[in-house]
Amino acid sequence: MSYPNLFSRLSTRLEPSGIRKLEQLAKDTPDLISLGPGQPDGTLFPSAEIFSALSVMFDSPDTTARALQYGQSRGNPELLALLVQRMRDQGVTCDTSNILVTAGAQQAIDLITQLLVDDGDSVLVQPNTYPGALQVFRARGANVESLADQAAPMQGRGTKFIYAMTDFQNPTGEVLSEKERALLLATARQRDTFLVEDSPYREIKFSDHDLPPSLLEMDCGNASPDTGRTLFIGSFSKIIAPGLRVGWIVGPANVISLLTLLRQGSDLQPGTLSQEIVANLLEHGIDAHVARVRQRYQARRDAMLDALQAHLFPYATWNAPEGGFFVWVKLSVPIDARELLDKAIENGVAYVPGSEFLHDTRSSSNLRLSFSIADPQCMDEAIRRLADTIDAVLKNTTSD
């Protein structure tokens, strides 16, 4: 049955996620080695600690009732206090009025977009950026533009915010330098607009080198986020578990209040049980767990880099990320990464083509390889299959 003219404009703008399609394909194709989905490794989830936290919660009727009852729209007070301390440890001076707990970073992106964007307003993004954010911006009617296309500074009427990933970015794995961060902040100030900093990978780093300060810290210094224009998005999905759906936004208190009203009309509050679990884990300390996570992902990154060096040179060049989940590959041969994907899948390997990370419909010679869940023992075979696919396509092109 059809329902003409009953669906909203929002519904007509919704686009399926290409990466989600790859996740399903990997499940449906047993022999496929997928280097596509950027999921955390499920074997690293702190299941014993979570079980212990649940045991404490269900130890008495009072704690059980609290863990299963409605909670405050802004978030569990204990968790908010722990997040305040966590942000202060990162150089950000804030209090609980500056923080909203969200159902992961994705909800944070959506709430911010709902608050700031009307149809036709501009959102500026990095040249390659997180497709889940692009999905939200387009659905909410934003005009998405690349920072790389801004030839000269503008006054920015209609530009509602700049969205940037600063640490081990998805998809490129790059870390913005302090100078690049300062330029982003200067652009936001020049345009008199918000700066949205999405940082889910900041703690997945493979060296002891300090990262540059966050945009939020640079924006406000030792002062409150109330003095700035940066909205910081954090998440526990990568360092604890994505199924808990716990993230947070830090920003000016008046903006957080408006975002809280929006969330009341959406899901009322963040999940009480998940917040209780995360608060318990933070209270007992997660540094040792995070260290194990970093070690495992670094080993997988190293296995991928070794395989790339063994098989993909001279077909491509790539970076060596110092954290995160991804290696960003640029083909050195005249092949479109999206067109190559179907052949690669036939040959038993999958990846995400670079066009998924563009704000427009251009083709791309880049591809994103995720090492987060791939078995290191399969990594060499996966890259060999990719190299064989490229070689076969080149030979077929030459023979034509």
mmCIF file of C-alpha atoms in Angstrom:
data_model
loop_
_atom_site.group_PDB
_atom_site.id
_atom_site.type_symbol
_atom_site.label_atom_id
_atom_site.label_comp_id
_atom_site.label_asym_id
_atom_site.label_seq_id
_atom_site.Cartn_x
_atom_site.Cartn_y
_atom_site.Cartn_z
ATOM 1 C CA MET A 1 0.000 0.000 0.000
ATOM 2 C CA SER A 2 1.341 3.430 -0.901
ATOM 3 C CA TYR A 3 0.973 6.588 1.181
ATOM 4 C CA PRO A 4 1.411 9.514 -1.227
ATOM 5 C CA ASN A 5 2.284 12.871 0.318
ATOM 6 C CA LEU A 6 2.189 11.516 3.870
ATOM 7 C CA PHE A 7 5.896 11.124 4.517
ATOM 8 C CA SER A 8 7.990 14.067 5.721
ATOM 9 C CA ARG A 9 10.786 15.739 3.823
ATOM 10 C CA LEU A 10 13.158 14.164 6.333
ATOM 11 C CA SER A 11 12.078 10.681 5.243
ATOM 12 C CA THR A 12 12.794 11.451 1.589
ATOM 13 C CA ARG A 13 16.346 12.506 2.439
ATOM 14 C CA LEU A 14 17.276 9.381 4.359
ATOM 15 C CA GLU A 15 20.077 7.409 2.735
ATOM 16 C CA PRO A 16 21.222 3.879 3.566
ATOM 17 C CA SER A 17 24.717 3.479 4.972
ATOM 18 C CA GLY A 18 27.128 1.827 2.560
ATOM 19 C CA ILE A 19 29.243 0.696 5.499
ATOM 20 C CA ARG A 20 26.248 -0.980 7.173
ATOM 21 C CA LYS A 21 25.663 -2.869 3.924
ATOM 22 C CA LEU A 22 29.234 -4.147 4.085
ATOM 23 C CA GLU A 23 28.716 -5.268 7.688
ATOM 24 C CA GLN A 24 25.742 -7.372 6.612
ATOM 25 C CA LEU A 25 27.620 -8.684 3.580
ATOM 26 C CA ALA A 26 30.439 -9.879 5.824
ATOM 27 C CA LYS A 27 27.933 -11.772 7.980
ATOM 28 C CA ASP A 28 26.255 -13.338 4.944
ATOM 29 C CA THR A 29 29.507 -14.335 3.186
ATOM 30 C CA PRO A 30 31.541 -16.760 5.348
ATOM 31 C CA ASP A 31 34.702 -16.755 3.203
ATOM 32 C CA LEU A 32 34.824 -12.976 2.825
ATOM 33 C CA ILE A 33 37.611 -11.192 4.717
ATOM 34 C CA SER A 34 36.129 -7.799 5.469
ATOM 35 C CA LEU A 35 38.371 -4.838 6.114
ATOM 36 C CA GLY A 36 35.374 -2.543 5.934
ATOM 37 C CA PRO A 37 33.432 -2.105 9.185
ATOM 38 C CA GLY A 38 35.101 0.036 11.808
ATOM 39 C CA GLN A 39 33.792 -1.939 14.751
ATOM 40 C CA PRO A 40 35.725 -2.481 17.974
ATOM 41 C CA ASP A 41 36.971 -5.987 18.685
ATOM 42 C CA GLY A 42 34.279 -7.790 20.677
ATOM 43 C CA THR A 43 36.827 -9.965 22.450
ATOM 44 C CA LEU A 44 38.197 -6.810 24.086
ATOM 45 C CA PHE A 45 34.959 -5.783 25.755
ATOM 46 C CA PRO A 46 35.431 -5.766 29.561
ATOM 47 C CA SER A 47 32.784 -8.427 30.112
ATOM 48 C CA ALA A 48 34.032 -9.511 33.546
ATOM 49 C CA GLU A 49 34.027 -5.924 34.801
ATOM 50 C CA ILE A 50 30.561 -5.336 33.339
ATOM 51 C CA PHE A 51 29.271 -8.501 35.004
ATOM 52 C CA SER A 52 30.754 -7.331 38.299
ATOM 53 C CA ALA A 53 29.065 -3.948 37.907
ATOM 54 C CA LEU A 54 25.733 -5.629 37.240
ATOM 55 C CA SER A 55 26.185 -7.816 40.314
ATOM 56 C CA VAL A 56 26.644 -4.707 42.459
ATOM 57 C CA MET A 57 23.597 -3.048 40.892
ATOM 58 C CA PHE A 58 21.338 -6.030 41.523
ATOM 59 C CA ASP A 59 22.655 -6.697 45.007
ATOM 60 C CA SER A 60 19.748 -4.962 46.733
ATOM 61 C CA PRO A 61 16.201 -3.823 45.884
ATOM 62 C CA ASP A 62 17.230 -0.163 46.154
ATOM 63 C CA THR A 63 20.177 -0.359 43.743
ATOM 64 C CA THR A 64 18.165 -2.559 41.400
ATOM 65 C CA ALA A 65 15.314 -0.069 41.307
ATOM 66 C CA ARG A 66 17.705 2.805 40.642
ATOM 67 C CA ALA A 67 19.404 0.959 37.777
ATOM 68 C CA LEU A 68 16.082 0.144 36.086
ATOM 69 C CA GLN A 69 14.117 3.321 36.811
ATOM 70 C CA TYR A 70 13.698 6.465 34.730
ATOM 71 C CA GLY A 71 16.589 8.882 35.134
ATOM 72 C CA GLN A 72 17.404 12.506 34.530
ATOM 73 C CA SER A 73 17.337 13.763 30.943
ATOM 74 C CA ARG A 74 20.837 15.221 31.177
ATOM 75 C CA GLY A 75 22.296 12.037 32.595
ATOM 76 C CA ASN A 76 23.102 10.080 35.732
ATOM 77 C CA PRO A 77 24.506 12.585 38.301
ATOM 78 C CA GLU A 78 27.328 10.202 39.288
ATOM 79 C CA LEU A 79 28.325 9.690 35.656
ATOM 80 C CA LEU A 80 28.143 13.431 34.949
ATOM 81 C CA ALA A 81 30.510 14.082 37.854
ATOM 82 C CA LEU A 82 32.924 11.453 36.547
ATOM 83 C CA LEU A 83 32.794 13.013 33.071
ATOM 84 C CA VAL A 84 33.575 16.415 34.562
ATOM 85 C CA GLN A 85 36.726 14.931 36.084
ATOM 86 C CA ARG A 86 37.557 13.125 32.845
ATOM 87 C CA MET A 87 37.344 16.365 30.881
ATOM 88 C CA ARG A 88 39.380 18.219 33.509
ATOM 89 C CA ASP A 89 42.082 15.573 33.126
ATOM 90 C CA GLN A 90 42.109 16.545 29.429
ATOM 91 C CA GLY A 91 42.575 20.238 30.228
ATOM 92 C CA VAL A 92 38.918 21.319 30.029
ATOM 93 C CA THR A 93 37.470 23.253 32.968
ATOM 94 C CA CYS A 94 33.758 22.446 33.156
ATOM 95 C CA ASP A 95 30.972 21.386 35.492
ATOM 96 C CA THR A 96 27.905 19.186 35.125
ATOM 97 C CA SER A 97 25.873 22.010 33.563
ATOM 98 C CA ASN A 98 28.216 21.795 30.559
ATOM 99 C CA ILE A 99 27.632 18.080 29.864
ATOM 100 C CA LEU A 100 24.831 16.020 28.318
ATOM 101 C CA VAL A 101 25.056 12.216 28.267
ATOM 102 C CA THR A 102 23.888 10.807 24.916
ATOM 103 C CA ALA A 103 23.145 7.459 23.318
ATOM 104 C CA GLY A 104 26.559 7.336 21.701
ATOM 105 C CA ALA A 105 28.260 9.921 19.516
ATOM 106 C CA GLN A 106 25.725 9.383 16.729
ATOM 107 C CA GLN A 107 22.872 10.780 18.807
ATOM 108 C CA ALA A 108 25.097 13.664 19.816
ATOM 109 C CA ILE A 109 25.659 14.553 16.142
ATOM 110 C CA ASP A 110 21.939 14.315 15.420
ATOM 111 C CA LEU A 111 20.884 16.437 18.413
ATOM 112 C CA ILE A 112 23.396 19.160 17.552
ATOM 113 C CA THR A 113 22.221 19.163 13.936
ATOM 114 C CA GLN A 114 18.567 19.360 14.989
ATOM 115 C CA LEU A 115 19.374 22.306 17.232
ATOM 116 C CA LEU A 116 21.397 24.328 14.751
ATOM 117 C CA VAL A 117 20.334 23.475 11.191
ATOM 118 C CA ASP A 118 17.351 24.636 9.175
ATOM 119 C CA ASP A 119 16.804 23.636 5.545
ATOM 120 C CA GLY A 120 19.511 25.100 3.360
ATOM 121 C CA ASP A 121 21.917 26.043 6.150
ATOM 122 C CA SER A 122 25.549 25.184 5.515
ATOM 123 C CA VAL A 123 27.645 22.708 7.460
ATOM 124 C CA LEU A 124 31.374 22.634 6.713
ATOM 125 C CA VAL A 125 33.263 19.340 6.892
ATOM 126 C CA GLN A 126 36.771 18.058 6.292
ATOM 127 C CA PRO A 127 37.554 16.834 2.747
ATOM 128 C CA ASN A 128 37.042 13.236 3.889
ATOM 129 C CA THR A 129 34.769 12.707 6.868
ATOM 130 C CA TYR A 130 32.613 10.302 8.871
ATOM 131 C CA PRO A 131 29.707 9.120 6.660
ATOM 132 C CA GLY A 132 27.365 8.715 9.641
ATOM 133 C CA ALA A 133 27.619 12.466 10.166
ATOM 134 C CA LEU A 134 27.013 13.171 6.467
ATOM 135 C CA GLN A 135 23.918 10.969 6.677
ATOM 136 C CA VAL A 136 22.534 13.126 9.496
ATOM 137 C CA PHE A 137 23.422 16.465 7.904
ATOM 138 C CA ARG A 138 21.750 15.580 4.600
ATOM 139 C CA ALA A 139 18.643 14.180 6.265
ATOM 140 C CA ARG A 140 18.235 17.371 8.299
ATOM 141 C CA GLY A 141 18.379 19.477 5.135
ATOM 142 C CA ALA A 142 21.884 20.900 5.473
ATOM 143 C CA ASN A 143 23.936 22.121 2.543
ATOM 144 C CA VAL A 144 27.164 20.187 3.169
ATOM 145 C CA GLU A 145 30.354 21.859 1.959
ATOM 146 C CA SER A 146 34.017 20.931 2.216
ATOM 147 C CA LEU A 147 36.465 23.131 4.060
ATOM 148 C CA ALA A 148 38.869 22.433 1.202
ATOM 149 C CA ASP A 149 36.502 24.218 -1.206
ATOM 150 C CA GLN A 150 36.470 27.446 0.798
ATOM 151 C CA ALA A 151 38.869 29.531 -1.292
ATOM 152 C CA ALA A 152 38.727 32.562 0.981
ATOM 153 C CA PRO A 153 37.351 33.397 4.423
ATOM 154 C CA MET A 154 33.696 34.459 4.381
ATOM 155 C CA GLN A 155 31.406 36.125 6.872
ATOM 156 C CA GLY A 156 29.538 32.843 7.082
ATOM 157 C CA ARG A 157 25.868 33.839 7.161
ATOM 158 C CA GLY A 158 23.990 30.538 7.026
ATOM 159 C CA THR A 159 27.019 28.494 8.089
ATOM 160 C CA LYS A 160 25.783 26.887 11.293
ATOM 161 C CA PHE A 161 28.784 24.830 12.297
ATOM 162 C CA ILE A 162 32.050 23.256 11.277
ATOM 163 C CA TYR A 163 32.267 19.515 11.944
ATOM 164 C CA ALA A 164 35.741 18.058 12.460
ATOM 165 C CA MET A 165 37.416 14.905 13.718
ATOM 166 C CA THR A 166 40.786 15.881 15.150
ATOM 167 C CA ASP A 167 42.287 12.669 16.552
ATOM 168 C CA PHE A 168 42.926 9.548 14.392
ATOM 169 C CA GLN A 169 40.198 10.681 12.063
ATOM 170 C CA ASN A 170 37.707 8.396 10.378
ATOM 171 C CA PRO A 171 38.630 7.608 7.589
ATOM 172 C CA THR A 172 42.166 8.973 7.190
ATOM 173 C CA GLY A 173 43.621 8.118 10.603
ATOM 174 C CA GLU A 174 45.289 11.529 10.692
ATOM 175 C CA VAL A 175 45.815 13.702 13.755
ATOM 176 C CA LEU A 176 45.407 17.409 13.159
ATOM 177 C CA SER A 177 48.410 19.431 14.269
ATOM 178 C CA GLU A 178 48.010 22.244 16.759
ATOM 179 C CA LYS A 179 48.426 24.701 13.880
ATOM 180 C CA GLU A 180 45.641 22.993 11.900
ATOM 181 C CA ARG A 181 43.403 23.051 14.960
ATOM 182 C CA ALA A 182 44.110 26.738 15.474
ATOM 183 C CA LEU A 183 43.117 27.375 11.853
ATOM 184 C CA LEU A 184 39.807 25.547 12.355
ATOM 185 C CA LEU A 185 39.120 27.599 15.449
ATOM 186 C CA ALA A 186 40.034 30.828 13.649
ATOM 187 C CA THR A 187 37.679 29.904 10.793
ATOM 188 C CA ALA A 188 34.826 29.274 13.242
ATOM 189 C CA ARG A 189 35.445 32.605 14.935
ATOM 190 C CA GLN A 190 35.688 34.425 11.618
ATOM 191 C CA ARG A 191 32.394 32.942 10.502
ATOM 192 C CA ASP A 192 30.861 33.430 13.939
ATOM 193 C CA THR A 193 29.721 29.827 13.983
ATOM 194 C CA PHE A 194 29.943 26.729 16.163
ATOM 195 C CA LEU A 195 32.793 24.227 15.970
ATOM 196 C CA VAL A 196 31.767 20.600 16.571
ATOM 197 C CA GLU A 197 34.655 18.367 17.618
ATOM 198 C CA ASP A 198 33.984 14.619 17.294
ATOM 199 C CA SER A 199 36.682 12.634 19.126
ATOM 200 C CA PRO A 200 35.778 8.950 19.615
ATOM 201 C CA TYR A 201 39.312 7.634 18.956
ATOM 202 C CA ARG A 202 41.405 10.000 21.104
ATOM 203 C CA GLU A 203 42.337 7.283 23.616
ATOM 204 C CA ILE A 204 43.163 4.632 20.987
ATOM 205 C CA LYS A 205 46.744 5.782 20.471
ATOM 206 C CA PHE A 206 49.851 3.679 19.887
ATOM 207 C CA SER A 207 52.606 5.882 21.302
ATOM 208 C CA ASP A 208 53.339 7.822 24.465
ATOM 209 C CA HIS A 209 53.482 11.116 22.594
ATOM 210 C CA ASP A 210 50.956 13.653 23.845
ATOM 211 C CA LEU A 211 48.235 14.613 21.413
ATOM 212 C CA PRO A 212 47.657 18.299 20.673
ATOM 213 C CA PRO A 213 45.061 19.911 22.935
ATOM 214 C CA SER A 214 41.434 19.440 21.972
ATOM 215 C CA LEU A 215 39.648 22.200 20.097
ATOM 216 C CA LEU A 216 37.552 22.755 23.203
ATOM 217 C CA GLU A 217 40.640 23.297 25.359
ATOM 218 C CA MET A 218 42.176 25.614 22.763
ATOM 219 C CA ASP A 219 38.930 27.541 22.459
ATOM 220 C CA CYS A 220 38.358 28.131 26.172
ATOM 221 C CA GLY A 221 41.767 27.767 27.805
ATOM 222 C CA ASN A 222 41.294 27.583 31.562
ATOM 223 C CA ALA A 223 37.835 29.136 31.332
ATOM 224 C CA SER A 224 34.456 27.404 31.209
ATOM 225 C CA PRO A 225 33.009 26.076 27.928
ATOM 226 C CA ASP A 226 30.435 28.855 28.442
ATOM 227 C CA THR A 227 33.056 31.252 27.070
ATOM 228 C CA GLY A 228 33.558 29.366 23.795
ATOM 229 C CA ARG A 229 31.870 28.123 20.650
ATOM 230 C CA THR A 230 33.095 24.504 20.618
ATOM 231 C CA LEU A 231 30.870 21.486 21.207
ATOM 232 C CA PHE A 232 32.971 18.440 22.083
ATOM 233 C CA ILE A 233 31.601 14.926 21.439
ATOM 234 C CA GLY A 234 33.045 11.956 23.321
ATOM 235 C CA SER A 235 32.121 8.280 23.350
ATOM 236 C CA PHE A 236 32.810 5.084 25.268
ATOM 237 C CA SER A 237 31.945 2.903 22.265
ATOM 238 C CA LYS A 238 35.551 2.351 21.188
ATOM 239 C CA ILE A 239 37.172 1.914 24.613
ATOM 240 C CA ILE A 240 34.402 0.078 26.520
ATOM 241 C CA ALA A 241 31.567 -1.269 24.334
ATOM 242 C CA PRO A 242 29.305 0.261 21.671
ATOM 243 C CA GLY A 243 26.272 -1.746 22.793
ATOM 244 C CA LEU A 244 26.074 0.340 25.957
ATOM 245 C CA ARG A 245 25.376 3.409 23.790
ATOM 246 C CA VAL A 246 27.001 5.963 26.083
ATOM 247 C CA GLY A 247 28.523 9.152 24.732
ATOM 248 C CA TRP A 248 28.489 12.786 25.806
ATOM 249 C CA ILE A 249 28.539 16.403 24.650
ATOM 250 C CA VAL A 250 30.483 19.189 26.368
ATOM 251 C CA GLY A 251 29.607 22.789 25.582
ATOM 252 C CA PRO A 252 28.142 26.063 26.835
ATOM 253 C CA ALA A 253 25.493 25.462 29.519
ATOM 254 C CA ASN A 254 22.762 27.306 27.601
ATOM 255 C CA VAL A 255 23.385 25.109 24.543
ATOM 256 C CA ILE A 256 23.398 21.954 26.682
ATOM 257 C CA SER A 257 20.024 23.010 28.137
ATOM 258 C CA LEU A 258 18.521 23.311 24.658
ATOM 259 C CA LEU A 259 20.001 19.970 23.592
ATOM 260 C CA THR A 260 18.477 18.421 26.723
ATOM 261 C CA LEU A 261 15.027 19.681 25.723
ATOM 262 C CA LEU A 262 15.483 18.145 22.281
ATOM 263 C CA ARG A 263 16.423 14.791 23.781
ATOM 264 C CA GLN A 264 13.366 14.902 26.063
ATOM 265 C CA GLY A 265 11.224 14.916 22.937
ATOM 266 C CA SER A 266 13.213 12.043 21.469
ATOM 267 C CA ASP A 267 14.073 9.365 24.036
ATOM 268 C CA LEU A 268 13.490 11.206 27.343
ATOM 269 C CA GLN A 269 16.867 10.225 28.815
ATOM 270 C CA PRO A 270 19.996 8.133 28.278
ATOM 271 C CA GLY A 271 19.670 4.488 29.328
ATOM 272 C CA THR A 272 19.872 4.249 33.106
ATOM 273 C CA LEU A 273 21.346 0.740 33.237
ATOM 274 C CA SER A 274 24.103 1.538 30.725
ATOM 275 C CA GLN A 275 25.051 4.687 32.616
ATOM 276 C CA GLU A 276 25.252 2.774 35.890
ATOM 277 C CA ILE A 277 27.606 0.256 34.261
ATOM 278 C CA VAL A 278 29.878 2.937 32.791
ATOM 279 C CA ALA A 279 29.936 4.899 36.052
ATOM 280 C CA ASN A 280 30.922 1.754 37.965
ATOM 281 C CA LEU A 281 33.741 1.008 35.500
ATOM 282 C CA LEU A 282 35.049 4.577 35.674
ATOM 283 C CA GLU A 283 34.951 4.595 39.461
ATOM 284 C CA HIS A 284 37.095 1.453 39.564
ATOM 285 C CA GLY A 285 39.420 2.727 36.821
ATOM 286 C CA ILE A 286 39.720 1.662 33.171
ATOM 287 C CA ASP A 287 43.360 2.625 32.504
ATOM 288 C CA ALA A 288 44.575 -0.980 32.492
ATOM 289 C CA HIS A 289 41.740 -1.996 30.167
ATOM 290 C CA VAL A 290 42.477 0.876 27.777
ATOM 291 C CA ALA A 291 46.154 -0.119 27.742
ATOM 292 C CA ARG A 292 45.181 -3.664 26.659
ATOM 293 C CA VAL A 293 42.927 -2.237 23.963
ATOM 294 C CA ARG A 294 45.711 -0.058 22.597
ATOM 295 C CA GLN A 295 48.160 -2.950 22.539
ATOM 296 C CA ARG A 296 45.775 -5.214 20.627
ATOM 297 C CA TYR A 297 44.914 -2.613 18.009
ATOM 298 C CA GLN A 298 48.538 -1.644 17.541
ATOM 299 C CA ALA A 299 49.427 -5.278 16.809
ATOM 300 C CA ARG A 300 46.670 -5.415 14.210
ATOM 301 C CA ARG A 301 47.776 -2.170 12.637
ATOM 302 C CA ASP A 302 51.320 -3.518 12.395
ATOM 303 C CA ALA A 303 50.080 -6.706 10.727
ATOM 304 C CA MET A 304 48.170 -4.652 8.172
ATOM 305 C CA LEU A 305 51.138 -2.406 7.402
ATOM 306 C CA ASP A 306 53.371 -5.448 6.929
ATOM 307 C CA ALA A 307 50.851 -6.990 4.532
ATOM 308 C CA LEU A 308 50.482 -3.761 2.578
ATOM 309 C CA GLN A 309 54.240 -3.503 2.166
ATOM 310 C CA ALA A 310 54.443 -7.130 1.051
ATOM 311 C CA HIS A 311 51.621 -7.049 -1.509
ATOM 312 C CA LEU A 312 50.235 -3.634 -2.426
ATOM 313 C CA PHE A 313 53.375 -1.768 -3.428
ATOM 314 C CA PRO A 314 53.547 -0.255 -6.088
ATOM 315 C CA TYR A 315 49.777 -0.288 -6.666
ATOM 316 C CA ALA A 316 49.136 2.177 -3.843
ATOM 317 C CA THR A 317 50.494 4.371 -1.083
ATOM 318 C CA TRP A 318 49.193 4.524 2.482
ATOM 319 C CA ASN A 319 49.663 6.156 5.862
ATOM 320 C CA ALA A 320 50.879 4.599 9.108
ATOM 321 C CA PRO A 321 48.333 5.814 11.676
ATOM 322 C CA GLU A 322 49.465 6.329 15.254
ATOM 323 C CA GLY A 323 46.046 5.364 16.607
ATOM 324 C CA GLY A 324 42.435 4.648 15.758
ATOM 325 C CA PHE A 325 41.104 1.845 13.566
ATOM 326 C CA PHE A 326 41.973 2.733 9.972
ATOM 327 C CA VAL A 327 44.633 2.815 7.274
ATOM 328 C CA TRP A 328 43.909 5.227 4.431
ATOM 329 C CA VAL A 329 45.084 3.906 1.068
ATOM 330 C CA LYS A 330 45.486 5.878 -2.164
ATOM 331 C CA LEU A 331 45.626 3.875 -5.381
ATOM 332 C CA SER A 332 48.546 4.755 -7.639
ATOM 333 C CA VAL A 333 46.834 3.188 -10.655
ATOM 334 C CA PRO A 334 43.886 4.570 -12.689
ATOM 335 C CA ILE A 335 41.094 2.609 -10.969
ATOM 336 C CA ASP A 336 38.051 3.972 -9.175
ATOM 337 C CA ALA A 337 37.884 2.434 -5.688
ATOM 338 C CA ARG A 338 34.094 2.006 -5.817
ATOM 339 C CA GLU A 339 34.222 0.172 -9.146
ATOM 340 C CA LEU A 340 37.017 -2.028 -7.814
ATOM 341 C CA LEU A 341 34.963 -3.069 -4.788
ATOM 342 C CA ASP A 342 32.642 -5.495 -6.588
ATOM 343 C CA LYS A 343 35.634 -7.323 -8.089
ATOM 344 C CA ALA A 344 37.357 -7.404 -4.728
ATOM 345 C CA ILE A 345 34.286 -8.927 -3.067
ATOM 346 C CA GLU A 346 34.195 -11.606 -5.767
ATOM 347 C CA ASN A 347 37.817 -12.278 -4.849
ATOM 348 C CA GLY A 348 37.001 -12.593 -1.143
ATOM 349 C CA VAL A 349 37.970 -9.234 0.357
ATOM 350 C CA ALA A 350 35.990 -6.077 1.153
ATOM 351 C CA TYR A 351 36.851 -2.499 2.106
ATOM 352 C CA VAL A 352 35.118 0.893 2.131
ATOM 353 C CA PRO A 353 35.661 3.004 -1.012
ATOM 354 C CA GLY A 354 36.769 6.567 -0.421
ATOM 355 C CA SER A 355 33.687 8.030 -2.082
ATOM 356 C CA GLU A 356 31.664 7.059 1.033
ATOM 357 C CA PHE A 357 33.526 9.779 2.946
ATOM 358 C CA LEU A 358 32.986 12.627 0.481
ATOM 359 C CA HIS A 359 30.313 15.293 0.888
ATOM 360 C CA ASP A 360 29.422 15.035 -2.818
ATOM 361 C CA THR A 361 29.178 12.318 -5.488
ATOM 362 C CA ARG A 362 32.734 12.455 -6.803
ATOM 363 C CA SER A 363 34.666 9.284 -7.451
ATOM 364 C CA SER A 364 37.718 8.522 -5.357
ATOM 365 C CA SER A 365 40.971 6.633 -5.752
ATOM 366 C CA ASN A 366 41.126 6.146 -1.974
ATOM 367 C CA LEU A 367 39.923 3.271 0.143
ATOM 368 C CA ARG A 368 39.650 2.754 3.875
ATOM 369 C CA LEU A 369 40.991 -0.437 5.413
ATOM 370 C CA SER A 370 39.930 -1.235 8.964
ATOM 371 C CA PHE A 371 42.226 -3.380 11.110
ATOM 372 C CA SER A 372 40.086 -3.313 14.269
ATOM 373 C CA ILE A 373 38.320 -6.679 13.923
ATOM 374 C CA ALA A 374 40.312 -8.485 11.239
ATOM 375 C CA ASP A 375 42.245 -11.521 12.449
ATOM 376 C CA PRO A 376 45.954 -10.675 12.089
ATOM 377 C CA GLN A 377 46.533 -14.171 10.676
ATOM 378 C CA CYS A 378 44.092 -13.341 7.847
ATOM 379 C CA MET A 379 45.482 -9.875 7.194
ATOM 380 C CA ASP A 380 48.182 -11.002 4.789
ATOM 381 C CA GLU A 381 45.692 -13.079 2.796
ATOM 382 C CA ALA A 382 43.215 -10.185 2.649
ATOM 383 C CA ILE A 383 45.760 -7.743 1.245
ATOM 384 C CA ARG A 384 47.071 -10.368 -1.174
ATOM 385 C CA ARG A 385 43.515 -10.838 -2.496
ATOM 386 C CA LEU A 386 43.180 -7.069 -2.880
ATOM 387 C CA ALA A 387 46.456 -6.849 -4.785
ATOM 388 C CA ASP A 388 45.435 -9.766 -7.027
ATOM 389 C CA THR A 389 42.152 -7.981 -7.766
ATOM 390 C CA ILE A 390 43.919 -4.771 -8.742
ATOM 391 C CA ASP A 391 46.344 -6.718 -10.931
ATOM 392 C CA ALA A 392 43.496 -8.542 -12.684
ATOM 393 C CA VAL A 393 41.579 -5.311 -13.340
ATOM 394 C CA LEU A 394 44.710 -3.661 -14.765
ATOM 395 C CA LYS A 395 45.400 -6.611 -17.046
ATOM 396 C CA ASN A 396 41.781 -6.636 -18.227
ATOM 397 C CA THR A 397 41.937 -2.877 -18.907
ATOM 398 C CA THR A 398 45.159 -3.298 -20.890
ATOM 399 C CA SER A 399 43.767 -6.142 -22.968
ATOM 400 C CA ASP A 400 40.669 -4.086 -23.823
#
